[in-house]
Coordinates of C-alpha atoms in Angstrom, one line a residue:
Chain A
M1 CA 5.4 11.2 149.3
S2 CA 8.1 13.9 151.0
G3 CA 6.6 17.0 152.3
T4 CA 3.3 15.3 153.5
T5 CA 4.3 15.2 157.0
E6 CA 5.5 18.5 156.9
T7 CA 2.7 20.9 157.8
E8 CA 4.7 24.5 158.0
V9 CA 2.9 26.5 155.4
V10 CA 5.4 28.6 153.3
I11 CA 3.2 29.9 150.9
R12 CA -0.4 30.9 151.5
V13 CA -2.4 32.4 149.0
Q14 CA -6.0 33.8 150.1
D15 CA -8.7 34.5 147.8
L16 CA -6.4 35.9 144.8
A17 CA -7.9 37.7 141.6
M18 CA -6.0 39.1 138.6
R19 CA -7.8 41.4 136.3
F20 CA -6.5 43.0 133.5
D21 CA -8.3 46.0 131.8
G22 CA -11.6 44.9 133.5
R23 CA -11.0 41.4 132.4
T24 CA -10.9 38.6 134.8
I25 CA -8.3 36.1 134.4
F26 CA -9.1 34.2 137.6
E27 CA -10.5 34.8 141.0
H28 CA -11.0 33.4 144.5
V29 CA -7.7 31.3 144.1
T30 CA -6.8 30.1 147.5
F31 CA -4.3 27.5 148.4
D32 CA -1.3 26.3 150.6
V33 CA 2.1 25.3 149.8
R34 CA 3.8 23.6 152.7
R35 CA 7.8 23.4 153.2
G36 CA 9.6 20.9 151.0
E37 CA 6.7 20.0 148.4
V38 CA 6.6 20.1 144.9
F39 CA 3.4 22.2 144.2
V40 CA 2.5 22.2 140.7
I41 CA 0.2 24.8 139.1
L42 CA -1.3 23.4 136.0
G43 CA -4.0 24.2 133.4
G44 CA -4.5 24.3 129.6
S45 CA -2.7 27.4 127.8
G46 CA -3.8 31.0 128.6
C47 CA -5.8 30.0 132.0
G48 CA -3.3 31.9 133.9
K49 CA -1.0 30.2 135.4
S50 CA 2.1 32.4 134.7
T51 CA 0.2 35.1 136.0
L52 CA -0.7 33.5 138.9
L53 CA 2.9 32.9 139.4
K54 CA 3.8 36.3 139.1
A55 CA 1.2 37.6 141.3
M56 CA 2.6 35.0 143.9
I57 CA 6.5 36.6 143.4
G58 CA 5.0 40.2 143.5
L59 CA 5.3 41.0 140.1
F60 CA 1.7 41.8 139.5
E61 CA -0.4 43.6 141.9
P62 CA -3.6 41.6 142.5
A63 CA -6.9 43.0 142.1
E64 CA -8.0 41.2 145.2
G65 CA -6.6 38.9 147.8
R66 CA -3.1 38.2 149.4
V67 CA 0.0 36.1 149.2
T68 CA 1.8 35.2 152.0
L69 CA 5.6 34.0 151.3
L70 CA 7.4 32.8 154.3
D71 CA 5.2 34.5 157.0
E72 CA 5.5 37.9 155.1
E73 CA 2.9 39.5 153.0
M74 CA 3.8 40.0 149.7
T75 CA 1.2 42.1 148.7
G76 CA 2.0 45.4 149.5
L77 CA 5.7 44.6 150.9
A78 CA 8.1 47.4 149.8
G79 CA 11.9 48.5 150.2
A80 CA 14.2 46.6 152.2
E81 CA 11.9 44.1 153.5
R82 CA 10.9 43.2 149.8
R83 CA 14.3 42.6 148.8
A84 CA 15.1 40.5 151.9
L85 CA 12.3 38.4 151.0
L86 CA 13.2 38.1 147.2
R87 CA 16.5 37.1 148.1
R88 CA 14.8 33.7 149.8
I89 CA 13.2 32.8 146.4
G90 CA 14.4 31.9 143.1
V91 CA 12.9 32.2 139.9
M92 CA 13.3 30.4 136.4
W93 CA 11.7 32.3 133.8
Q94 CA 10.1 30.7 131.0
S95 CA 12.4 32.0 128.4
G96 CA 15.2 31.7 130.7
A97 CA 15.8 35.4 130.7
L98 CA 19.5 35.2 131.3
F99 CA 21.7 38.6 131.1
G100 CA 22.7 38.4 127.4
S101 CA 26.0 40.4 127.9
A102 CA 27.5 37.8 130.7
S103 CA 28.7 34.3 130.5
L104 CA 26.2 31.6 131.9
A105 CA 29.0 31.1 134.8
E106 CA 28.9 34.8 135.3
N107 CA 25.3 34.7 135.4
I108 CA 25.0 32.3 138.3
E109 CA 27.6 34.4 140.0
V110 CA 25.5 37.7 139.9
P111 CA 23.1 36.9 142.7
L112 CA 26.1 35.2 144.9
E113 CA 28.1 38.3 144.3
E114 CA 25.3 40.6 145.4
H115 CA 23.9 38.6 148.3
T116 CA 26.7 36.7 149.8
D117 CA 30.0 37.2 151.3
L118 CA 31.4 34.5 149.7
P119 CA 35.0 34.6 147.8
A120 CA 35.6 34.6 144.1
E121 CA 36.6 31.5 144.2
A122 CA 33.8 29.9 145.7
R123 CA 31.2 31.8 143.8
A124 CA 33.1 30.2 140.6
M125 CA 32.8 26.8 142.3
I126 CA 29.3 27.2 143.0
A127 CA 28.6 28.3 139.5
R128 CA 30.5 25.4 138.2
V129 CA 28.4 23.0 140.7
K130 CA 25.0 24.6 139.5
L131 CA 25.9 24.2 135.7
G132 CA 27.0 20.8 136.2
L133 CA 23.9 19.8 138.1
V134 CA 21.9 21.1 134.9
G135 CA 24.4 19.4 132.8
L136 CA 26.1 22.6 131.6
A137 CA 29.3 22.3 132.7
D138 CA 31.0 22.6 129.0
A139 CA 29.1 25.8 128.3
A140 CA 29.9 27.6 131.4
Q141 CA 32.2 30.4 129.5
R142 CA 29.3 30.6 126.7
L143 CA 27.2 33.7 126.1
P144 CA 23.3 33.1 126.3
A145 CA 23.1 34.1 122.7
E146 CA 25.3 31.2 121.7
I147 CA 23.4 28.5 123.5
S148 CA 20.0 26.6 122.4
G149 CA 16.6 27.4 123.9
G150 CA 16.5 24.4 126.1
M151 CA 20.2 25.1 127.6
A152 CA 18.9 28.5 128.4
K153 CA 16.2 27.3 130.4
R154 CA 18.4 25.0 132.0
A155 CA 20.9 27.7 132.5
G156 CA 17.8 29.9 134.2
I157 CA 17.3 27.1 136.5
A158 CA 20.9 26.9 137.7
R159 CA 20.7 30.8 138.3
A160 CA 17.6 30.5 140.1
M161 CA 19.2 28.2 142.3
A162 CA 22.5 30.0 143.1
L163 CA 21.5 31.0 146.4
D164 CA 19.9 27.6 147.3
P165 CA 16.7 29.7 148.3
P166 CA 14.1 27.9 150.4
I167 CA 11.4 28.5 147.6
L168 CA 12.0 28.0 143.8
F169 CA 9.5 29.2 141.3
L170 CA 10.0 27.3 138.0
D171 CA 7.7 28.6 135.0
E172 CA 7.7 25.8 132.8
P173 CA 10.8 24.3 133.5
S174 CA 10.7 20.8 131.0
A175 CA 9.1 22.7 128.0
G176 CA 11.5 22.5 125.2
L177 CA 13.8 19.8 126.6
D178 CA 14.5 16.4 125.5
P179 CA 12.9 13.4 127.4
I180 CA 16.4 12.5 129.2
T181 CA 17.4 16.1 130.4
S182 CA 13.7 16.6 131.3
A183 CA 13.7 13.2 133.5
G184 CA 17.2 14.4 134.9
L185 CA 15.6 17.6 136.0
D186 CA 12.7 16.1 137.5
A187 CA 15.2 14.0 139.8
L188 CA 17.1 17.2 140.6
I189 CA 14.0 18.6 141.6
K190 CA 13.0 15.8 143.9
D191 CA 16.3 15.7 145.4
L192 CA 16.5 19.2 146.1
A193 CA 12.9 19.4 147.7
R194 CA 14.0 16.2 149.8
S195 CA 17.6 16.8 151.0
L196 CA 17.2 21.0 151.4
G197 CA 13.4 21.3 152.2
T198 CA 13.4 23.3 149.1
T199 CA 9.7 24.5 148.3
F200 CA 9.1 24.4 144.5
V201 CA 6.1 25.8 142.8
V202 CA 6.2 24.7 139.0
V203 CA 4.1 26.0 136.7
T204 CA 3.9 23.5 133.8
H205 CA 1.8 21.4 131.7
E206 CA 4.0 18.5 131.0
L207 CA 2.1 15.4 132.1
Q208 CA 5.2 12.9 132.6
S209 CA 6.5 15.8 135.0
I210 CA 3.3 16.6 136.8
L211 CA 3.2 13.1 137.9
A212 CA 7.0 12.5 138.6
I213 CA 7.6 15.5 140.9
G214 CA 4.2 17.2 142.1
D215 CA 3.2 16.4 145.6
R216 CA 0.2 18.4 145.1
C217 CA -1.3 20.8 142.6
V218 CA -3.8 23.1 141.5
M219 CA -5.6 23.1 138.3
L220 CA -6.6 26.4 136.8
D221 CA -9.3 26.6 134.1
K222 CA -9.8 29.5 131.5
E223 CA -13.7 29.0 131.4
A224 CA -14.1 28.7 135.2
K225 CA -11.5 31.6 135.9
G226 CA -10.2 30.0 139.0
V227 CA -9.0 26.8 140.5
I228 CA -11.0 23.5 139.3
A229 CA -8.8 20.9 141.2
E230 CA -6.8 20.7 144.0
G231 CA -4.6 17.6 145.4
D232 CA -2.3 14.7 144.8
P233 CA -1.9 15.0 140.9
R234 CA -2.2 11.0 140.8
V235 CA -5.3 11.2 142.9
L236 CA -6.8 13.5 140.6
R237 CA -5.7 11.5 137.5
E238 CA -7.5 8.2 138.9
H239 CA -10.4 9.7 140.9
S240 CA -11.3 13.1 139.4
E241 CA -15.0 13.4 138.1
H242 CA -14.3 16.8 136.7
P243 CA -14.6 16.3 132.8
I244 CA -11.7 19.1 131.9
V245 CA -9.3 17.4 134.9
R246 CA -10.1 13.8 133.3
A247 CA -9.3 15.3 129.6
F248 CA -6.0 16.8 130.9
F249 CA -4.8 13.6 132.7
R250 CA -5.9 11.5 130.0
R251 CA -4.4 13.6 127.1
Q252 CA -7.7 14.0 125.4
A253 CA -9.3 16.7 123.1
M254 CA -11.9 18.7 125.1
P255 CA -15.5 17.7 124.5
T256 CA -16.6 20.6 122.3
P257 CA -19.9 22.0 123.3
A258 CA -21.5 22.3 119.6
P259 CA -21.2 18.8 118.0
A260 CA -21.8 16.2 120.8
G261 CA -20.2 12.8 120.8
Q262 CA -16.5 13.1 121.6
G263 CA -17.2 12.2 125.6
A264 CA -14.4 12.9 127.9
Chain B
M1 CA 14.5 15.9 157.4
P2 CA 17.3 18.1 158.1
A3 CA 17.0 20.7 160.9
A4 CA 16.3 24.1 159.6
G5 CA 16.6 27.5 160.9
P6 CA 19.4 29.7 162.3
A7 CA 19.9 28.2 165.6
A8 CA 21.9 25.2 164.4
T9 CA 24.3 26.9 162.2
A10 CA 27.7 25.0 161.4
Q11 CA 30.4 25.3 163.7
M12 CA 34.2 24.2 162.6
Q13 CA 36.6 22.6 165.0
C14 CA 40.3 21.6 164.0
S15 CA 42.2 18.9 165.8
E16 CA 45.6 17.0 165.0
G17 CA 45.7 13.7 165.4
A18 CA 47.5 10.2 164.2
D19 CA 45.5 10.6 160.8
G20 CA 46.8 14.3 160.3
V21 CA 44.7 17.3 160.7
R22 CA 41.0 16.5 161.1
L23 CA 38.4 19.2 160.5
R24 CA 34.8 18.6 162.0
I25 CA 32.0 20.8 160.7
A26 CA 28.8 20.2 162.5
G27 CA 25.3 21.9 162.1
H28 CA 23.8 23.7 159.2
L29 CA 26.2 24.6 156.6
D30 CA 24.5 27.0 154.3
A31 CA 26.0 29.8 152.1
A32 CA 26.4 32.4 155.2
A33 CA 28.1 29.8 157.3
A34 CA 30.3 28.9 154.3
A35 CA 31.2 32.3 153.7
R36 CA 32.2 32.7 157.4
L37 CA 34.3 29.3 157.6
W38 CA 35.8 29.8 154.1
R39 CA 38.6 31.4 154.9
P40 CA 39.5 29.6 158.4
A41 CA 38.9 26.5 157.0
S42 CA 41.4 27.0 153.8
A43 CA 43.8 28.1 156.4
A44 CA 43.5 25.2 158.6
A45 CA 43.6 22.9 155.8
A46 CA 46.6 24.5 154.0
G47 CA 49.0 23.4 156.3
A48 CA 48.1 20.1 156.9
K49 CA 49.9 16.8 155.5
R50 CA 47.0 14.9 155.4
L51 CA 43.4 16.1 156.3
V52 CA 40.5 14.3 157.0
I53 CA 37.0 16.2 156.7
D54 CA 34.7 15.1 159.2
A55 CA 31.3 16.1 157.9
A56 CA 28.9 13.2 159.5
D57 CA 27.5 15.3 162.0
L58 CA 26.1 18.0 159.6
T59 CA 22.4 18.6 159.8
G60 CA 22.1 20.9 156.9
L61 CA 23.9 21.8 153.7
D62 CA 23.3 23.7 150.8
T63 CA 25.5 24.1 147.4
A64 CA 27.6 26.7 149.0
G65 CA 28.4 24.2 151.7
A66 CA 29.1 21.1 149.8
V67 CA 31.4 23.4 147.7
L68 CA 33.3 24.3 150.7
L69 CA 33.9 20.7 151.7
L70 CA 34.8 19.9 148.1
H71 CA 37.1 22.9 148.0
L72 CA 38.8 21.6 151.5
E73 CA 39.0 18.2 149.9
A74 CA 40.9 19.5 146.7
S75 CA 43.1 21.6 148.8
I76 CA 45.1 18.7 149.8
P77 CA 46.0 15.4 147.8
G78 CA 44.5 12.4 149.4
A79 CA 42.1 14.4 151.7
R80 CA 39.2 12.3 152.7
T81 CA 35.6 13.2 153.5
E82 CA 33.6 11.5 155.8
A83 CA 30.1 12.1 154.2
P84 CA 27.3 13.4 156.3
T85 CA 25.3 10.7 158.0
D86 CA 21.8 11.9 156.8
E87 CA 21.7 10.1 153.3
S88 CA 20.3 13.5 151.6
L89 CA 22.9 15.6 152.7
A90 CA 25.4 13.1 151.6
G91 CA 23.5 12.7 148.3
L92 CA 23.7 16.4 148.0
L93 CA 27.6 16.3 148.3
A94 CA 28.1 13.7 146.0
R95 CA 26.1 15.2 143.5
S96 CA 28.0 18.3 143.6
R97 CA 31.2 16.5 143.6
A98 CA 30.1 14.7 140.4
A99 CA 28.9 18.0 138.9
L100 CA 32.2 19.6 139.8
A101 CA 33.8 16.8 138.3
Q102 CA 32.5 17.3 134.6
P103 CA 34.8 18.3 132.3
V104 CA 35.0 22.4 131.9
T105 CA 35.7 23.3 128.3
A106 CA 38.3 26.3 128.3
A107 CA 37.7 29.7 126.3
P108 CA 38.9 29.2 122.8
A109 CA 42.8 30.6 122.9
A110 CA 43.0 33.8 121.2
L111 CA 44.2 33.9 117.7
P112 CA 48.0 35.2 117.3
L113 CA 48.3 39.1 116.1
L114 CA 48.9 38.1 112.4
A115 CA 46.0 35.7 112.2
Q116 CA 43.6 38.1 113.9
L117 CA 45.0 40.7 111.2
G118 CA 43.9 38.2 108.4
Q119 CA 40.8 37.4 110.1
A120 CA 39.9 41.0 110.4
T121 CA 40.6 41.6 106.5
L122 CA 38.3 38.7 106.0
D123 CA 35.3 40.0 107.9
A124 CA 35.9 43.4 106.8
G125 CA 35.9 42.0 103.0
Q126 CA 33.0 39.9 104.0
H127 CA 31.1 42.7 105.4
G128 CA 31.9 45.0 102.2
L129 CA 30.3 42.1 99.9
D130 CA 27.3 42.0 102.2
R131 CA 26.7 45.6 101.9
V132 CA 27.1 45.4 98.2
S133 CA 25.0 42.4 98.0
F134 CA 22.2 44.3 100.1
L135 CA 22.4 47.2 97.8
G136 CA 21.7 45.1 94.6
E137 CA 18.9 43.3 96.6
A138 CA 17.2 46.6 97.6
V139 CA 17.8 48.2 93.6
M140 CA 16.2 44.9 92.5
A141 CA 13.4 45.2 94.5
G142 CA 12.9 48.9 93.8
A143 CA 13.1 48.0 90.3
G144 CA 10.6 45.4 90.7
M145 CA 8.2 47.9 92.7
L146 CA 8.3 50.8 89.7
L147 CA 7.0 47.5 87.7
H148 CA 4.5 46.4 89.9
P149 CA 3.7 49.5 92.4
W150 CA 0.5 48.2 93.6
R151 CA 2.8 45.6 95.3
L152 CA 4.3 48.2 97.6
R153 CA 2.9 48.3 101.1
L154 CA 1.2 51.7 101.1
S155 CA 0.2 51.3 105.0
E156 CA 3.4 50.4 105.9
A157 CA 5.0 53.4 103.9
L158 CA 2.3 55.8 105.6
R159 CA 3.0 54.8 108.9
H160 CA 6.7 55.2 108.6
L161 CA 5.9 58.6 106.9
D162 CA 4.2 59.5 110.1
E163 CA 6.7 58.3 112.3
A164 CA 9.5 59.8 110.7
G165 CA 8.0 63.0 109.6
L166 CA 4.9 64.1 111.0
R167 CA 6.2 63.2 114.7
A168 CA 9.7 64.7 113.8
F169 CA 8.2 68.4 112.8
G170 CA 8.5 69.5 116.6
L171 CA 12.0 68.5 117.1
T172 CA 12.9 69.9 113.5
L173 CA 11.2 73.1 114.0
L174 CA 12.8 73.7 117.3
L175 CA 16.4 72.7 116.3
G176 CA 16.0 74.7 112.7
F177 CA 14.8 77.8 114.9
L178 CA 17.9 77.6 117.2
L179 CA 20.2 76.8 114.4
G180 CA 19.0 80.0 112.6
L181 CA 19.2 82.1 115.6
I182 CA 22.9 81.0 116.7
L183 CA 24.1 81.4 113.0
A184 CA 22.8 84.8 112.5
F185 CA 24.0 86.0 116.3
Q186 CA 27.3 84.4 116.1
S187 CA 27.8 85.9 112.3
S188 CA 26.8 89.4 113.5
I189 CA 29.5 90.1 115.9
P190 CA 32.1 90.0 113.3
M191 CA 30.3 91.5 110.3
R192 CA 29.5 94.4 112.6
Q193 CA 33.1 95.5 112.5
F194 CA 32.8 95.8 108.8
G195 CA 29.2 97.5 108.8
A196 CA 28.0 94.4 107.0
E197 CA 25.2 92.9 109.3
I198 CA 22.9 93.5 106.4
Y199 CA 24.3 90.4 104.8
I200 CA 23.7 88.2 107.6
P201 CA 20.4 87.0 105.7
N202 CA 22.5 86.2 102.6
L203 CA 24.7 84.1 104.7
V204 CA 22.1 82.2 106.8
G205 CA 19.9 82.2 103.7
I206 CA 22.4 80.0 101.5
S207 CA 23.9 78.1 104.3
L208 CA 20.8 76.8 105.4
L209 CA 19.1 76.3 102.3
R210 CA 22.2 74.4 100.4
E211 CA 24.0 72.9 103.3
L212 CA 22.5 73.0 106.8
G213 CA 18.9 72.4 106.4
P214 CA 19.4 68.8 104.8
L215 CA 22.6 67.9 107.1
M216 CA 20.8 68.6 110.0
A217 CA 17.6 67.1 109.0
A218 CA 19.8 63.9 107.7
I219 CA 21.1 63.9 111.3
I220 CA 17.8 64.1 112.9
L221 CA 16.9 61.4 110.5
A222 CA 19.5 58.9 111.4
G223 CA 19.3 59.7 115.2
R224 CA 15.3 59.4 115.6
T225 CA 14.6 57.0 112.5
G226 CA 17.5 55.5 111.2
S227 CA 18.2 53.9 114.7
A228 CA 14.4 53.2 114.9
F229 CA 14.6 50.9 111.6
A230 CA 17.6 49.3 112.8
A231 CA 16.3 48.3 116.1
E232 CA 12.9 47.0 114.7
L233 CA 14.4 45.2 112.1
G234 CA 16.9 43.7 114.2
T235 CA 14.8 42.5 116.7
M236 CA 12.8 40.8 114.0
T237 CA 15.9 39.2 112.7
V238 CA 16.8 38.1 116.3
N239 CA 13.4 36.6 116.9
E240 CA 14.0 34.9 113.3
E241 CA 10.8 36.6 111.8
I242 CA 13.3 37.7 108.7
D243 CA 13.8 34.0 108.2
A244 CA 10.1 33.1 108.5
L245 CA 9.3 35.6 105.8
R246 CA 11.8 34.4 103.5
I247 CA 10.8 30.7 104.2
M248 CA 7.1 32.0 103.4
G249 CA 8.3 33.0 100.0
I250 CA 8.5 36.8 101.0
D251 CA 11.3 39.1 100.0
P252 CA 12.1 41.1 103.3
I253 CA 13.6 43.7 101.2
A254 CA 10.5 44.5 99.3
W255 CA 8.1 43.9 102.5
L256 CA 10.0 45.6 105.0
V257 CA 12.9 47.6 103.5
L258 CA 11.1 49.1 100.5
P259 CA 8.3 51.2 102.5
R260 CA 10.8 52.2 104.7
L261 CA 13.1 53.9 101.9
L262 CA 10.2 55.3 100.4
A263 CA 9.1 57.1 103.5
A264 CA 12.5 58.3 104.2
V265 CA 13.0 59.5 101.0
L266 CA 9.8 61.1 101.1
V267 CA 10.1 62.8 104.1
M268 CA 13.6 64.3 104.1
P269 CA 12.9 67.2 101.7
V270 CA 9.9 68.1 103.8
L271 CA 12.0 68.0 107.1
A272 CA 14.9 69.8 105.6
L273 CA 12.5 72.4 104.3
V274 CA 10.9 72.8 107.3
L275 CA 14.0 72.9 109.4
S276 CA 15.5 75.9 106.9
L277 CA 12.3 77.7 107.2
A278 CA 12.4 77.7 110.9
G279 CA 16.2 78.5 110.7
L280 CA 15.2 81.7 108.8
L281 CA 12.7 82.9 111.1
G282 CA 15.1 82.8 114.0
M283 CA 17.6 84.7 111.8
G284 CA 14.9 87.2 110.9
I285 CA 14.2 87.5 114.8
V286 CA 18.1 88.3 115.6
M287 CA 18.1 90.6 112.9
V288 CA 14.8 92.5 114.2
V289 CA 16.4 92.7 117.5
L290 CA 19.4 94.0 115.7
G291 CA 17.2 97.2 114.5
F292 CA 16.5 95.9 110.9
P293 CA 12.8 96.0 109.6
P294 CA 11.5 92.8 108.6
V295 CA 10.6 94.0 104.7
A296 CA 14.3 94.6 104.5
V297 CA 15.3 91.0 105.9
L298 CA 13.0 89.7 103.7
K299 CA 14.3 91.6 100.6
Q300 CA 17.5 90.4 101.6
V301 CA 17.0 86.7 101.5
Q302 CA 14.9 87.1 98.2
N303 CA 18.1 88.5 96.7
A304 CA 20.6 86.3 97.9
V305 CA 18.9 82.9 97.7
Q306 CA 18.1 81.4 94.3
I307 CA 15.6 78.7 93.6
K308 CA 18.3 76.3 92.5
D309 CA 19.7 76.8 96.1
L310 CA 16.6 75.4 97.3
V311 CA 16.0 72.8 94.6
G312 CA 19.6 71.7 95.1
G313 CA 19.3 71.4 98.9
L314 CA 15.9 69.5 98.8
F315 CA 17.5 67.0 96.2
K316 CA 20.3 66.5 98.4
A317 CA 18.0 66.1 101.3
A318 CA 16.1 63.0 99.5
I319 CA 19.4 61.5 98.8
F320 CA 20.4 61.6 102.1
G321 CA 17.1 60.0 103.4
L322 CA 18.0 57.3 100.9
V323 CA 21.4 56.7 102.7
V324 CA 20.0 57.0 106.2
G325 CA 17.0 54.6 105.4
L326 CA 19.7 52.1 103.5
I327 CA 21.9 52.1 106.2
G328 CA 19.5 51.7 109.0
C329 CA 17.6 48.9 107.2
R330 CA 20.8 47.0 106.4
A331 CA 22.2 47.2 110.0
G332 CA 18.6 45.7 111.3
L333 CA 18.8 43.0 109.0
G334 CA 22.4 42.4 109.4
A335 CA 21.9 42.0 113.2
G336 CA 23.6 39.2 115.2
R337 CA 21.8 37.3 117.8
G338 CA 21.1 37.9 121.5
P339 CA 20.0 41.2 123.2
R340 CA 23.1 42.9 122.5
A341 CA 22.8 42.6 118.6
V342 CA 19.9 45.2 118.6
G343 CA 21.7 47.7 120.5
D344 CA 24.9 47.3 118.1
A345 CA 22.5 47.5 115.1
A346 CA 21.2 50.6 116.5
T347 CA 24.3 52.1 116.7
T348 CA 25.8 51.2 113.5
A349 CA 22.8 53.0 111.8
V350 CA 23.3 56.3 113.5
V351 CA 27.3 56.2 113.3
G352 CA 27.0 54.8 109.6
G353 CA 24.0 57.4 108.9
I354 CA 25.8 60.3 110.3
V355 CA 29.0 59.4 108.4
G356 CA 27.5 58.4 105.2
V357 CA 25.6 61.5 104.9
V358 CA 28.3 63.9 105.8
V359 CA 30.8 62.3 103.4
L360 CA 28.1 62.2 100.7
D361 CA 27.7 65.9 101.4
G362 CA 31.4 66.5 100.7
I363 CA 30.9 64.5 97.5
F364 CA 27.9 67.0 96.5
A365 CA 29.8 70.0 97.1
V366 CA 32.5 69.0 94.8
L367 CA 30.0 67.7 92.4
F368 CA 27.8 70.8 92.6
N369 CA 31.1 73.1 92.1
R370 CA 32.1 71.3 89.0
L371 CA 28.5 71.3 87.4
G372 CA 28.4 75.3 88.3
W373 CA 25.3 74.6 90.5

């Protein structure tokens, strides 16, 4: 797989813990993400996948531990240094989070206008390319309110990619998309990772997507309040002994503790 | 893997040969390099009859870089691009080219003026019908509630009473006090010329209880509560919660609108009374400062103000509450889609509420006059 020969670590998460109102979401989370790899954060609903992602991009202050992005420690970074670092990451939000009063093309032009010296003509062309890449060229002039949820998600990815950042964080990119678009998106993610060395951190629980794009993954669990598995998802699928990991990759219901007999 | 890092940033060389202008771009062509090279490269390409863009030696490419190459390629008919030797970069360029080639739907052309006028008339008519039908639904739901009063969501009504009433008391007291103070002080200046300062309590008392108390309270209600109704119901509309209620067989008017209307109708006379009393207090302070004993001021108010002024004012206040509540709820339920819809609904609620109340106050003035109240 691509990325495995590259050893440069671009994201380092060390002993990270998140707590809300004294309630621990996860703790002792430690992993590295290397340049050009597609790193998947997976796990069941409510296990803290999106919280981990938000802690990694500095939106949540972790209770313990630290996050290092591109050799800069995210935790506690402020002012111009923080802005400079944020310019080098792109985030696709779960709901798209598009600006409601701007057309899709204008949404993509916002970061280009703020962070580059490209002329307006170039910005408009880049917006068209990005929208074309996610299959939304014909919706460029439409407002976010006028498009479907799946389209909003794709537009969100297009906006996250506007500056071709070295690291892209995608929160549930393929949820709500049809299989063809979803597969196209997977191919796009792989291509970008390969051609540009873009590192992807993808939060998802779409099994096909995980196996298609994931170079490595960590799996979080609600009960364990932390990482229960780490490695190549294909290897985990075949060889993991952990019952939750096995159930996840085989799409089985979890064995419930009370009535026995549903074995993983 | 393409080389990364700032060391290999793209450079451009322009040469003229037998096959026309040859633009050679080598190195790492990212957004910064593309921004730097955009104008010189465009200028170099502009004068060429034939153009070859040599991108073979690119070591890195992002979308901005690819867009620069494609922009140059499109600037001269028949221009040719020598793709990067690095397969992944060539792939990115090809993908960007394919993405740009996708048909773009132009924004729909604007209607001619006459058609716009027609459309606006139709829209206005439709909106008018919607309002009437909302009013009808609310009346039906209200009648249904009178027949089955136990169906009213009392806890919801109490919550809105608290939010629209109790929490507005501080603001109402302050505004009422200042209003009475200002009215008394301003009217004392011309009335002093005629030695008629003792009649200030008559003027302020009647205007507060009959007109300004209910009107100001309605404006406070429209600003605080009407907008909150519209924003809350508007958000629910945008989130399809209203549709969900309808599909569950629950009438959103009875479920959401009636408790709010009830709260608005009940709270308004209280707010108007609180505002008027605070205003009278403010007026009293001005009178005391002007040298009148409090007993004289009180006596004057007693003489001037009749119980019908107070009852008429409180009745008006209740009707104003109904109108502000109706307009706020209607604005929320009629919200469009998207985040702007909620803001638009709140604006409609406040503007519509204030205009509605002032118009209604005018109608009441004529009505009360005719009836001799």
